[in-house]
Tab-separated table of C-alpha atoms and ligand atoms in Angstrom:
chain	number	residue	atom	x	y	z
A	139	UNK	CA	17.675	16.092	-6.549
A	140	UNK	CA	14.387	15.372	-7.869
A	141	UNK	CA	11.254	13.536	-6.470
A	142	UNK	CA	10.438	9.904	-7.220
A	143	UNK	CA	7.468	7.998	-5.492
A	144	UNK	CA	7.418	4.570	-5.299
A	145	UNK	CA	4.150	2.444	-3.844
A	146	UNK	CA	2.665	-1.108	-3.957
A	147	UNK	CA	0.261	-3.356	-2.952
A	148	UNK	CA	-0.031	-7.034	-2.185
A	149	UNK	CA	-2.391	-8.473	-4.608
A	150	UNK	CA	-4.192	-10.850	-2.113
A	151	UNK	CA	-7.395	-9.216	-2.615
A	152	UNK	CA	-9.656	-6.571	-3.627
A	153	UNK	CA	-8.999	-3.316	-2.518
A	154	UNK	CA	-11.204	-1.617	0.262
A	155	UNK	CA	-11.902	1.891	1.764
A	156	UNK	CA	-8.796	1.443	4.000
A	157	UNK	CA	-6.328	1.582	0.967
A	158	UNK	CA	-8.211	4.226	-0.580
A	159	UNK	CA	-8.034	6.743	1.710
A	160	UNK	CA	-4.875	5.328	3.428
A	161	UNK	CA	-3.009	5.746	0.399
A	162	UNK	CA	-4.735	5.489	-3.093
A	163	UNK	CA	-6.759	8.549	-2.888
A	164	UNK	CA	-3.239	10.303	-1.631
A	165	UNK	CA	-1.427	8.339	-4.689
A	166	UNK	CA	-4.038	10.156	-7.302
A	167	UNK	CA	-3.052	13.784	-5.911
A	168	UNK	CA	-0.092	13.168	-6.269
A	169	UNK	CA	0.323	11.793	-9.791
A	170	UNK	CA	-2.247	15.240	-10.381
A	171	UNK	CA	-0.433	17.682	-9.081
A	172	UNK	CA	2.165	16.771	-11.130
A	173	UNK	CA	4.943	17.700	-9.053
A	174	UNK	CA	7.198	14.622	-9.395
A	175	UNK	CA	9.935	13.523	-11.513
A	176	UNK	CA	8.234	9.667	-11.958
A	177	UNK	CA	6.093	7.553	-10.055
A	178	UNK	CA	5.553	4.477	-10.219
A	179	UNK	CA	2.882	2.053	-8.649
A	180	UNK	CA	3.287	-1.671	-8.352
A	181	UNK	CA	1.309	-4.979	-7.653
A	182	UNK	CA	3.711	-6.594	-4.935
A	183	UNK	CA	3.018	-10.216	-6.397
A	184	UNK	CA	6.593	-11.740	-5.251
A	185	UNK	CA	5.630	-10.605	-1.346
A	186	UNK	CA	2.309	-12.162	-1.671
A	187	UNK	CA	3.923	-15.333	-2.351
A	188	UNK	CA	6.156	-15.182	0.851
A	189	UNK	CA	2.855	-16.202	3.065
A	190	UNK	CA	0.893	-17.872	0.151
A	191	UNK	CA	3.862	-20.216	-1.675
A	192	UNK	CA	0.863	-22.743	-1.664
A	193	UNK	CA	-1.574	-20.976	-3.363
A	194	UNK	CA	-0.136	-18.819	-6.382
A	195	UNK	CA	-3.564	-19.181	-7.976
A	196	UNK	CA	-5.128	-16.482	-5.057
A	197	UNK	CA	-1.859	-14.497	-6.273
A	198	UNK	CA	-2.554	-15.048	-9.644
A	199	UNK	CA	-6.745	-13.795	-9.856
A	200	UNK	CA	-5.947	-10.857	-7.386
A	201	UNK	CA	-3.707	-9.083	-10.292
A	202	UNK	CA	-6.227	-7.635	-12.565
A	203	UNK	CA	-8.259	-6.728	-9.317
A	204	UNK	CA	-5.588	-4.537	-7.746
A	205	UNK	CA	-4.728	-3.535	-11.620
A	206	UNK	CA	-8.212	-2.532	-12.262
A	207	UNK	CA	-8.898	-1.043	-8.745
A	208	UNK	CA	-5.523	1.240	-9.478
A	209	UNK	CA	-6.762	2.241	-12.804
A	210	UNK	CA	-10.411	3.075	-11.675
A	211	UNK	CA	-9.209	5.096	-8.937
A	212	UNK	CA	-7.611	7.383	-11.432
A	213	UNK	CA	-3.739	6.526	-11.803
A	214	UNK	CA	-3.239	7.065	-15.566
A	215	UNK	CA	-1.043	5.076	-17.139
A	216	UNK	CA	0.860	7.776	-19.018
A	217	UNK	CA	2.116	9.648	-16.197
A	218	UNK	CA	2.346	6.797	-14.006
A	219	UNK	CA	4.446	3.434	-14.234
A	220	UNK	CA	2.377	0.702	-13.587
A	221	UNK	CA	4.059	-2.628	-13.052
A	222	UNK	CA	3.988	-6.042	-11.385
A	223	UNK	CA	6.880	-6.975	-8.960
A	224	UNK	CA	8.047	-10.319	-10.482
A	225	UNK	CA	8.732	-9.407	-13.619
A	226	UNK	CA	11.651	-6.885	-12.673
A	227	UNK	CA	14.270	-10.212	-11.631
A	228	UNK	CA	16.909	-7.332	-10.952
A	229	UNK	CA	14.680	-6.800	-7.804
A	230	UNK	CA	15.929	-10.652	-6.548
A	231	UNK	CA	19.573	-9.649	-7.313
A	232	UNK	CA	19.386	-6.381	-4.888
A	233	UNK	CA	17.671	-8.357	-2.390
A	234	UNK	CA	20.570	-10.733	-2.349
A	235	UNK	CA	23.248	-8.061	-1.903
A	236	UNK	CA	21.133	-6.412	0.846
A	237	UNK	CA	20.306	-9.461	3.150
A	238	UNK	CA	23.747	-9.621	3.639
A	239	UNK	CA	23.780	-6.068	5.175
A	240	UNK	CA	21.061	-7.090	7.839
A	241	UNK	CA	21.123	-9.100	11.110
A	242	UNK	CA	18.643	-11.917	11.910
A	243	UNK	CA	18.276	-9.904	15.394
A	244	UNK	CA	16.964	-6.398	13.441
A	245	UNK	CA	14.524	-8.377	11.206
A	246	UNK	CA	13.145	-10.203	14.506
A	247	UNK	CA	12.680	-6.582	15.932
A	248	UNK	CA	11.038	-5.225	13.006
A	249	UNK	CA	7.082	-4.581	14.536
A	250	UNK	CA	4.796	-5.089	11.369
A	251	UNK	CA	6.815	-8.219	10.928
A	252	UNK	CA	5.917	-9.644	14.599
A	253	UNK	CA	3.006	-8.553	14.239
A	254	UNK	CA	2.269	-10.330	10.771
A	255	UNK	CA	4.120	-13.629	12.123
A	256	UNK	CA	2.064	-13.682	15.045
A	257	UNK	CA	-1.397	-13.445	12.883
A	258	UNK	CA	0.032	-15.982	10.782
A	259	UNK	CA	0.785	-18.372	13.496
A	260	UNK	CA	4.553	-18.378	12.195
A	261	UNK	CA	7.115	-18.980	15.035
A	262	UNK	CA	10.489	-18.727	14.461
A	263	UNK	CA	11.206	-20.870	17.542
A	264	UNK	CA	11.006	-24.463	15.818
A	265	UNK	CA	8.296	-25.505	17.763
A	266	UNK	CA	4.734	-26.679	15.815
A	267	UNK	CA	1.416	-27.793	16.612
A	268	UNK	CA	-1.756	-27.414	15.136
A	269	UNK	CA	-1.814	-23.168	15.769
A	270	UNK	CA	2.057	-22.285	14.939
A	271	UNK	CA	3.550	-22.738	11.954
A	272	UNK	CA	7.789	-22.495	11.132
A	273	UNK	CA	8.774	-19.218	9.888
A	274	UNK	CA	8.995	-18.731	5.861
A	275	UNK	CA	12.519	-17.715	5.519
A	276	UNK	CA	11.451	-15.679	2.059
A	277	UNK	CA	8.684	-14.080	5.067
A	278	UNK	CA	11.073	-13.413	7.395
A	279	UNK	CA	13.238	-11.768	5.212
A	280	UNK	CA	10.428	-9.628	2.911
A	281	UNK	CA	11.406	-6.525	4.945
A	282	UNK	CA	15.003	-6.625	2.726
A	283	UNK	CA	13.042	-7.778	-0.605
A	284	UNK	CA	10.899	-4.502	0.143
A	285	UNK	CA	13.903	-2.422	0.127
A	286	UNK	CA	14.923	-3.368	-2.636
A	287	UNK	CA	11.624	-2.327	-4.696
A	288	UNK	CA	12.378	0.806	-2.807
A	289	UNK	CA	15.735	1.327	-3.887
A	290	UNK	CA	15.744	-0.169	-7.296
A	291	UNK	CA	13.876	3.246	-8.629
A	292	UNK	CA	15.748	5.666	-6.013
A	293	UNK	CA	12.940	6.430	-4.579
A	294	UNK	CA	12.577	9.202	-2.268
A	295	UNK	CA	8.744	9.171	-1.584
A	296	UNK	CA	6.579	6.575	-0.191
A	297	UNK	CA	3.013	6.969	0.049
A	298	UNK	CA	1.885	3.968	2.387
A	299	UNK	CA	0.059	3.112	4.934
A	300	UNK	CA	0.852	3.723	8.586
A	301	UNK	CA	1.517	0.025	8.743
A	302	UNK	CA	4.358	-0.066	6.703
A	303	UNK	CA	6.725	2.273	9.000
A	304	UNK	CA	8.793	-0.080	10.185
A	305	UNK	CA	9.757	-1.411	6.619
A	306	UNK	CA	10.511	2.233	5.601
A	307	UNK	CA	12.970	3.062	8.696
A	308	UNK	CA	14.697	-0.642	7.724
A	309	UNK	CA	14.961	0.466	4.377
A	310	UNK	CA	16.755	3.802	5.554
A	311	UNK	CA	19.147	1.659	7.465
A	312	UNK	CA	20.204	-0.594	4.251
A	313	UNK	CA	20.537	2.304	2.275
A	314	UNK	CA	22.943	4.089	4.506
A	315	UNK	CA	24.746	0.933	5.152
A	316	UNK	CA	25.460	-0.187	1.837
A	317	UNK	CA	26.350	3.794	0.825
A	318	UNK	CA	28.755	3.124	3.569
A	319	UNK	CA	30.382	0.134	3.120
A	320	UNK	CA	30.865	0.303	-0.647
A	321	UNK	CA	31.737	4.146	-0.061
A	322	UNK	CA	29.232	5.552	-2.843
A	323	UNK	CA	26.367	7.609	-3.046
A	324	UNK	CA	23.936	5.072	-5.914
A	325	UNK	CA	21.139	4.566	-3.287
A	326	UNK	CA	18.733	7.530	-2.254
A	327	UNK	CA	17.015	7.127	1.669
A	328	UNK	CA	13.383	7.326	1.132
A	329	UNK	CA	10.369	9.336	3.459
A	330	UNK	CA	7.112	7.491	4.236
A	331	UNK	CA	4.378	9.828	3.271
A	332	UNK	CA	1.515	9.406	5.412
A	333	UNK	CA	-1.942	11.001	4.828
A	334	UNK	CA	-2.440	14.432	6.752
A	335	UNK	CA	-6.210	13.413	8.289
A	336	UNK	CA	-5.602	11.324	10.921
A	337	UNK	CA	-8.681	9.121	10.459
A	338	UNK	CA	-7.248	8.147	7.341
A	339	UNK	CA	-4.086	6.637	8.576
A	340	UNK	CA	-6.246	3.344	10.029
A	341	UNK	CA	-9.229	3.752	8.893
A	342	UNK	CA	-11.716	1.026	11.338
A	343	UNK	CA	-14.012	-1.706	10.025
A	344	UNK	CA	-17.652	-1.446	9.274
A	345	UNK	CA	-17.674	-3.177	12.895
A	346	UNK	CA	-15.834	-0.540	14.560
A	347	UNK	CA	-12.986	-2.953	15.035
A	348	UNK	CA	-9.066	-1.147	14.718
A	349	UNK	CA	-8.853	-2.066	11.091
A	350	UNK	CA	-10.540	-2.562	8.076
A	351	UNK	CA	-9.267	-5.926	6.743
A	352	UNK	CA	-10.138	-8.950	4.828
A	353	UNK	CA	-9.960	-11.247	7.147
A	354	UNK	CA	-11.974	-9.305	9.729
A	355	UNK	CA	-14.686	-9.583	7.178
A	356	UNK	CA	-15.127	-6.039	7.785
A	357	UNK	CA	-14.255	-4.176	4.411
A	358	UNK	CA	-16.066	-2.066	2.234
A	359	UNK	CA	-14.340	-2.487	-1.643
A	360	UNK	CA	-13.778	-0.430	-4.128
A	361	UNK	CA	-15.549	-2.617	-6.325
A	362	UNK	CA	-19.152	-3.248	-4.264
A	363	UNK	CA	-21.731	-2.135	-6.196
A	364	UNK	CA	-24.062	0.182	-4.303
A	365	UNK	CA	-26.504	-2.348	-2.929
A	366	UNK	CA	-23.651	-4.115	-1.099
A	367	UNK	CA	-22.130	-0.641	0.070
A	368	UNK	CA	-25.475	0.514	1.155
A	369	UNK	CA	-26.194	-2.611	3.681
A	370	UNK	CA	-23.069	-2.779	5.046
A	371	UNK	CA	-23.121	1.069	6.032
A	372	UNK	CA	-27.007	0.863	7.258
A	373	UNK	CA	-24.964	-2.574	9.773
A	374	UNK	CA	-22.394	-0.049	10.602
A	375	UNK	CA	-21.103	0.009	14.232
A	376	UNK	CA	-22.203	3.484	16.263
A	377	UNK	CA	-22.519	4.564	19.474
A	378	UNK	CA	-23.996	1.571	21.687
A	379	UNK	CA	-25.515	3.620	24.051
A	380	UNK	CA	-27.125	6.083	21.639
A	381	UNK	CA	-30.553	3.710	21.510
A	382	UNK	CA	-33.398	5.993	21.306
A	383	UNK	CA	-33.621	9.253	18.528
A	384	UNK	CA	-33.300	11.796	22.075
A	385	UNK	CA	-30.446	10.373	23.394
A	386	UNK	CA	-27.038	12.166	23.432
A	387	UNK	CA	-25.141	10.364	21.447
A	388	UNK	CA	-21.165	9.820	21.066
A	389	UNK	CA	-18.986	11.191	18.052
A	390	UNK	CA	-15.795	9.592	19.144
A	391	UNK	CA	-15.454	5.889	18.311
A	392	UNK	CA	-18.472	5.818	16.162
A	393	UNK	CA	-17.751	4.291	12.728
A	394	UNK	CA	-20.539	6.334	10.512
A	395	UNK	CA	-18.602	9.534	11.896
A	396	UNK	CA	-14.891	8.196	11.668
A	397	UNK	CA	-16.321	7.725	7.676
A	398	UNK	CA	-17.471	10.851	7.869
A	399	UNK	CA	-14.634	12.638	8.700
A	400	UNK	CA	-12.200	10.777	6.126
A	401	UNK	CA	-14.975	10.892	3.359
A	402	UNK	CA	-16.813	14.196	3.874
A	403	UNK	CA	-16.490	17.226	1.492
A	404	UNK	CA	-17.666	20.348	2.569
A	405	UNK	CA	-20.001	20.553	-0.814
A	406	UNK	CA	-21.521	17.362	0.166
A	407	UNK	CA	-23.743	18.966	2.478
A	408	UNK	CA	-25.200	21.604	0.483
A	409	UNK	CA	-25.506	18.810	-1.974
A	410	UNK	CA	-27.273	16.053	-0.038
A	411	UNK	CA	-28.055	17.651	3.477
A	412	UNK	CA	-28.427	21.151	3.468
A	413	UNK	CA	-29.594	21.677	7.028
A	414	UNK	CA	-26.446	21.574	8.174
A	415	UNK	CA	-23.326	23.463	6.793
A	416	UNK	CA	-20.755	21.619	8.035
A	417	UNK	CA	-19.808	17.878	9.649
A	418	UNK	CA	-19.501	20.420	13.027
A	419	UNK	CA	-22.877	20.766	13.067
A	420	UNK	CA	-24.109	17.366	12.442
A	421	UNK	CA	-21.941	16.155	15.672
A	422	UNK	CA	-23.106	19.066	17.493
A	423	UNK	CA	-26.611	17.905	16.642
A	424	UNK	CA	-25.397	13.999	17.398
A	425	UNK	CA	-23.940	14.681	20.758
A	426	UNK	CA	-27.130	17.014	22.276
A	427	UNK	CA	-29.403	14.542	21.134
A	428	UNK	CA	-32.522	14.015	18.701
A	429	UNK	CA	-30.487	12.869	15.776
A	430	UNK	CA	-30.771	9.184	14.656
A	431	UNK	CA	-28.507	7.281	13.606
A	432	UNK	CA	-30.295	6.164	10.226
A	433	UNK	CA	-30.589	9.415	8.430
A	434	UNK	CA	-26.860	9.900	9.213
A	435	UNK	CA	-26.099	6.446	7.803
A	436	UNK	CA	-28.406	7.754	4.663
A	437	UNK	CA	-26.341	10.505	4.567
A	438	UNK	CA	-22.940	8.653	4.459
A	439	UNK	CA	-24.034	6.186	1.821
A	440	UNK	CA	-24.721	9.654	-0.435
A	441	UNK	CA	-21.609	10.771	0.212
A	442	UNK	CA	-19.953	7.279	-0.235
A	443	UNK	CA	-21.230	7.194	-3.756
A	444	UNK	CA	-20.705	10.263	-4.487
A	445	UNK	CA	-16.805	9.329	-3.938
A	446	UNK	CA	-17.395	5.833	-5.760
A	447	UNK	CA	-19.679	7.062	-8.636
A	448	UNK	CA	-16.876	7.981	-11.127
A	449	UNK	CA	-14.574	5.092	-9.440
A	450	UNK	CA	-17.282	2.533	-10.355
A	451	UNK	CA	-17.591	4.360	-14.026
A	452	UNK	CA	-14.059	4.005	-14.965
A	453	UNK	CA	-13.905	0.451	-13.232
A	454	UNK	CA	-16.890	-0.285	-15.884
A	455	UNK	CA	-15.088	0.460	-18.972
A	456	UNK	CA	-11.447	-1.275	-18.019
A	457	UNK	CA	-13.438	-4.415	-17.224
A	458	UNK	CA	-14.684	-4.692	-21.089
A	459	UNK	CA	-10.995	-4.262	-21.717
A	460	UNK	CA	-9.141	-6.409	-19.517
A	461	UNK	CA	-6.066	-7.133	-22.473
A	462	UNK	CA	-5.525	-3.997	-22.488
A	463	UNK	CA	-4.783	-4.125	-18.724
A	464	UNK	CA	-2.355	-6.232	-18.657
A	465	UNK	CA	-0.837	-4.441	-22.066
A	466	UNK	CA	-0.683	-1.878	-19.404
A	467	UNK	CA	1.324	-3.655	-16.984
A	468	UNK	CA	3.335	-5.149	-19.456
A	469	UNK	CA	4.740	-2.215	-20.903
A	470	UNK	CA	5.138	-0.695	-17.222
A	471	UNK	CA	6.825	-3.976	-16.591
A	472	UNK	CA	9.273	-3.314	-19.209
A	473	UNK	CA	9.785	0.490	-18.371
A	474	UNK	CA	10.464	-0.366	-14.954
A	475	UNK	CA	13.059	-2.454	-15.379
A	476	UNK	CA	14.995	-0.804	-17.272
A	477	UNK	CA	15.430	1.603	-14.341
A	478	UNK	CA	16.151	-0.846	-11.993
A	479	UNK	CA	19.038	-2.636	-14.747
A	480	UNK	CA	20.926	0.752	-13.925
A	481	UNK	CA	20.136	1.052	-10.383
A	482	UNK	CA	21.959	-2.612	-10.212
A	483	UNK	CA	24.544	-1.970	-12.730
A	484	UNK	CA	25.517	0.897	-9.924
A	485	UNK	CA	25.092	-0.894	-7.268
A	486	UNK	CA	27.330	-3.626	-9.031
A	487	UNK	CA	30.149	-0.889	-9.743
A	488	UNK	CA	30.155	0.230	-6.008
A	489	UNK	CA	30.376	-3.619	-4.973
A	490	UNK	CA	33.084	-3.643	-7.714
A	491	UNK	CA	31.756	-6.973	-8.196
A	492	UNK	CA	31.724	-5.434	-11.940
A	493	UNK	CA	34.581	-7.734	-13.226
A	494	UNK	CA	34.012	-7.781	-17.086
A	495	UNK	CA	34.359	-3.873	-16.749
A	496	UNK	CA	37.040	-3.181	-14.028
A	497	UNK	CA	40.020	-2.595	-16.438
A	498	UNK	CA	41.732	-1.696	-13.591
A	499	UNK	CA	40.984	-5.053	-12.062
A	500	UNK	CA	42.485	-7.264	-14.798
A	501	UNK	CA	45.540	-5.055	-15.536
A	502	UNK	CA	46.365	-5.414	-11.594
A	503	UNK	CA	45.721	-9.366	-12.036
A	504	UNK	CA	47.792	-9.211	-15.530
A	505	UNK	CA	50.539	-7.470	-13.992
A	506	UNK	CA	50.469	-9.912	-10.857
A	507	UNK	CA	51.470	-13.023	-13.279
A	508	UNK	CA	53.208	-11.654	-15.937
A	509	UNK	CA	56.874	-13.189	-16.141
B	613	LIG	N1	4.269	-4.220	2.115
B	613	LIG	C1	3.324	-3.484	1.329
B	613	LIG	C2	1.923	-3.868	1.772
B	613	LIG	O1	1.756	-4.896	2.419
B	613	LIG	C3	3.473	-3.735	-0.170
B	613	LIG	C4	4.819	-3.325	-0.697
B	613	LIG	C5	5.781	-4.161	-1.173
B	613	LIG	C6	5.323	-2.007	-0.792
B	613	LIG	N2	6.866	-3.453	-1.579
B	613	LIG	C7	6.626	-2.130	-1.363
B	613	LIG	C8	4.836	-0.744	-0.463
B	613	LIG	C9	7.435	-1.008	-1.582
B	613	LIG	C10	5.649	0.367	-0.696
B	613	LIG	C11	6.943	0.228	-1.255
B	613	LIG	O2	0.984	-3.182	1.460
C-alpha cells in the first residue's frame, strides 16, 4: 500500500517558530525526499470556525497568511496539494456518518479537547457566568470533523504536532469501527509523525513559558522581518541566575539554548562562530562560566536568519502575487475533492446507503411487490 500524508492548520493566525519546526520544516522533507505517493496540505478553515462562528472575518484574513507562510516555507505546489477545508463539502458528509460511530463519553475524554474547552472557558455542564461559556456542539465534536479530513484522502501519514495525538488515536478508533461495522476495508488507519528532536515537539515561548502561542504573546513568525526577530531574541528568557559574564550558567530550561538545539546546523558555527565547533562546546563554555548571554543571543539571531533568509525571499515574491495564491488553492481545492468524491462514494457503498446503484436492492424490493 502506498504512502499518503495528510496535514493542516487552523488559519487563526500567522504562523510562528513552533509550527515550523513542529511540523512545517518536517512537511518540506518530506514533500523533498519524494518518497510519497501524494501529499496534501490544508488550511483547516471549517475548524477555525468551531471556536470563532462570530468572527469569520479573523478566519477569512488568516487564509493567505497560512497560504503564503506554506508556500514560503517551500511546499511547491506541483508536488503538493494545497487546499482549503471548506471547499471539499464531501468532508461534512463523512463527518455525519462518523459522529454516529462515537460516544459523547469518548469525545469528553479526548485530552487536547479538555484542554482547549478549558482555555476557552467552554463548559459542557450548562452552567454560565461571566468566565464559562456553553460548549459549541460543532467544538465538541471537531475531533470527528478531523477524522474525516483524515480519512477522506486515506491517509496514512500525519505530520503534526505533539498536540494533536489525541485526535490521531480517535481517528484510529473511527476508522476501525466503521471498517467493522460496514464489514469493508475503504478507510486506511493513519500514524502521527512526530519530529525526531525532541525540542521540536513543543518548542517554548520567547518567555520560556511551555509553549509558543499567540495568545501567550510569545511567538516569533515566520513572517517578522529581522528587526522584530532580533528584539524579541535579545528579550529572550535564560538562565535567571546566570547574572554576571563568570557565572556558571544553566543549559537546561534556557530558551536561547532550547532554540539552539532545534535551529542549530553544525555549518553554522564555522559560518558565524568559529571558536567553537559544535553547540557541545558552547554549553560546555555556558555551564563553567565566562560566557554571556548576549553574544549567544547574537549568535542565535545569525543562525535564525540564516533559517529565515530564503523563507523571507520566497515570502517576498508570493506577496506581489497574491491571485495567484489563491489560483493555487483553488485548483488544489478542486484536486482534492475529487479524491475525497471517491473516498465517499466508498464509504457510501459499504453503508449500502448507495440506493440509485444497488441493483440488487431494487430487484429484492421489485420482487417483494410484484403480484
Ligand atoms: N487540529 C489541527 C490544528 O489545530 C488542524 C487540523 C485539522 C488537522 N484537521 C487536520 C491536522 C487533519 C492534521 C490532519 O493544528
Amino acid at each position: 500500500m502506498g504512502r499518503i500524508i495528510l496535514t493542516g492548520d487552523r488559519p487563526t493566525g500567522k504562523l510562528h517558530l513552533g509550527h515550523y519546526v513542529g511540523s512545517l520544516r518536517n512537511r518540506v522533507l518530506l514533500q523533498n525526499e519524494g518518497n510519497f505517493d501524494r501529499m496534501f496540505v490544508f488550511i483547516a478553515d471549517v475548524q477555525a470556525l468551531t471556536d470563532n462562528a462570530d468572527n469569520p472575518e479573523k478566519v477569512r484574513q488568516n487564509i493567505i497568511e497560512v497560504a503564503l507562510d506554506y508556500l514560503s516555507c517551500g511546499l511547491d505546489p506541483s508536488k503538493v496539494t494545497l487546499f482549503i477545508q471548506s471547499q471539499i463539502p464531501e468532508l461534512h458528509e463523512m463527518t455525519q456518518f462518523f459522529s454516529n460511530l462515537v460516544t459523547v463519553q469518548r469525545l469528553q475524554r479526548n485530552p487536547t479537547v479538555k484542554t482547549e474547552m478549558a482555555l476557552r472557558g467552554f463548559n459542557a455542564d450548562g452552567g454560565e457566568d461571566e468566565n464559562r461559556r456553553g460548549l459549541p456542539v460543532g467544538f465538541f465534536t471537531y475531533p470527528i470533523s478531523q477524522a474525516a479530513d483524515i480519512c477522506a484522502f486515506k491517509s496514512t501519514t500525519v505530520p503534526v504536532g505533539e498536540d494533536q495525538e489525541p485526535m490521531i488515536e480517535q481517528c484510529r478508533e473511527i476508522v476501525r469501527s466503521f471498517n467493522g461495522t460496514y464489514k469493508c476495508d475503504v478507510l486506511v488507519e493513519p500514524e502521527i509523525l512526530l519530529p525526531s528532536n525532541l525540542v521540536c515537539r513543543r518548542l517554548p515561548g520567547t518567555d520560556g513559558k511551555a509553549k509558543m502561542s499567540k495568545s501567550l504573546g510569545n511567538c516569533i513568525y515566520l513572517s517578522d522581518d529581522p528587526k522584530e526577530m532580533e528584539k524579541k531574541v535579545k528579550g529572550m528568557f535564560t538562565d535567571p541566575g546566570h547574572l554576571r559574564v563568570e557565572d556558571p550558567g544553566k543549559v537546561e530550561g534556557n530558551t536561547v539554548f532550547t532554540y539552539l538545539d532545534a535551529f542549530c546546523e553544525p555549518d553554522d558555527f564555522a559560518a558565524f562562530w568559529p571558536e567553537y565547533a559544535n553547540l557541545d562546546e558552547l554549553k560546555d563554555h555556558y555551564r563553567r562560566g565566562g560566557l554571556g548571554d548576549m553574544k549567544c543571543k547574537k549568535f542565535l539571531i545569525q543562525v535564525l536568519n540564516n533559517r529565515l533568509d530564503p523563507i523571507r525571499a520566497r515570502r517576498h515574491t508570493y506577496e506581489q502575487d497574491i491571485p495567484g495564491v489563491y489560483e493555487i488553492l483553488r485548483q488544489g481545492s478542486e484536486a482534492a475533492r475529487e479524491v475525497a468524491a471517491q473516498t465517499l462514494h466508498e464509504m457510501k457503498a459499504a453503508m449500502q446507503i448507495n440506493y440509485f446503484d444497488d441493483t440488487a436492492l431494487i430487484a429484492e424490493q421489485a420482487a417483494k411487490y410484484r403480484l
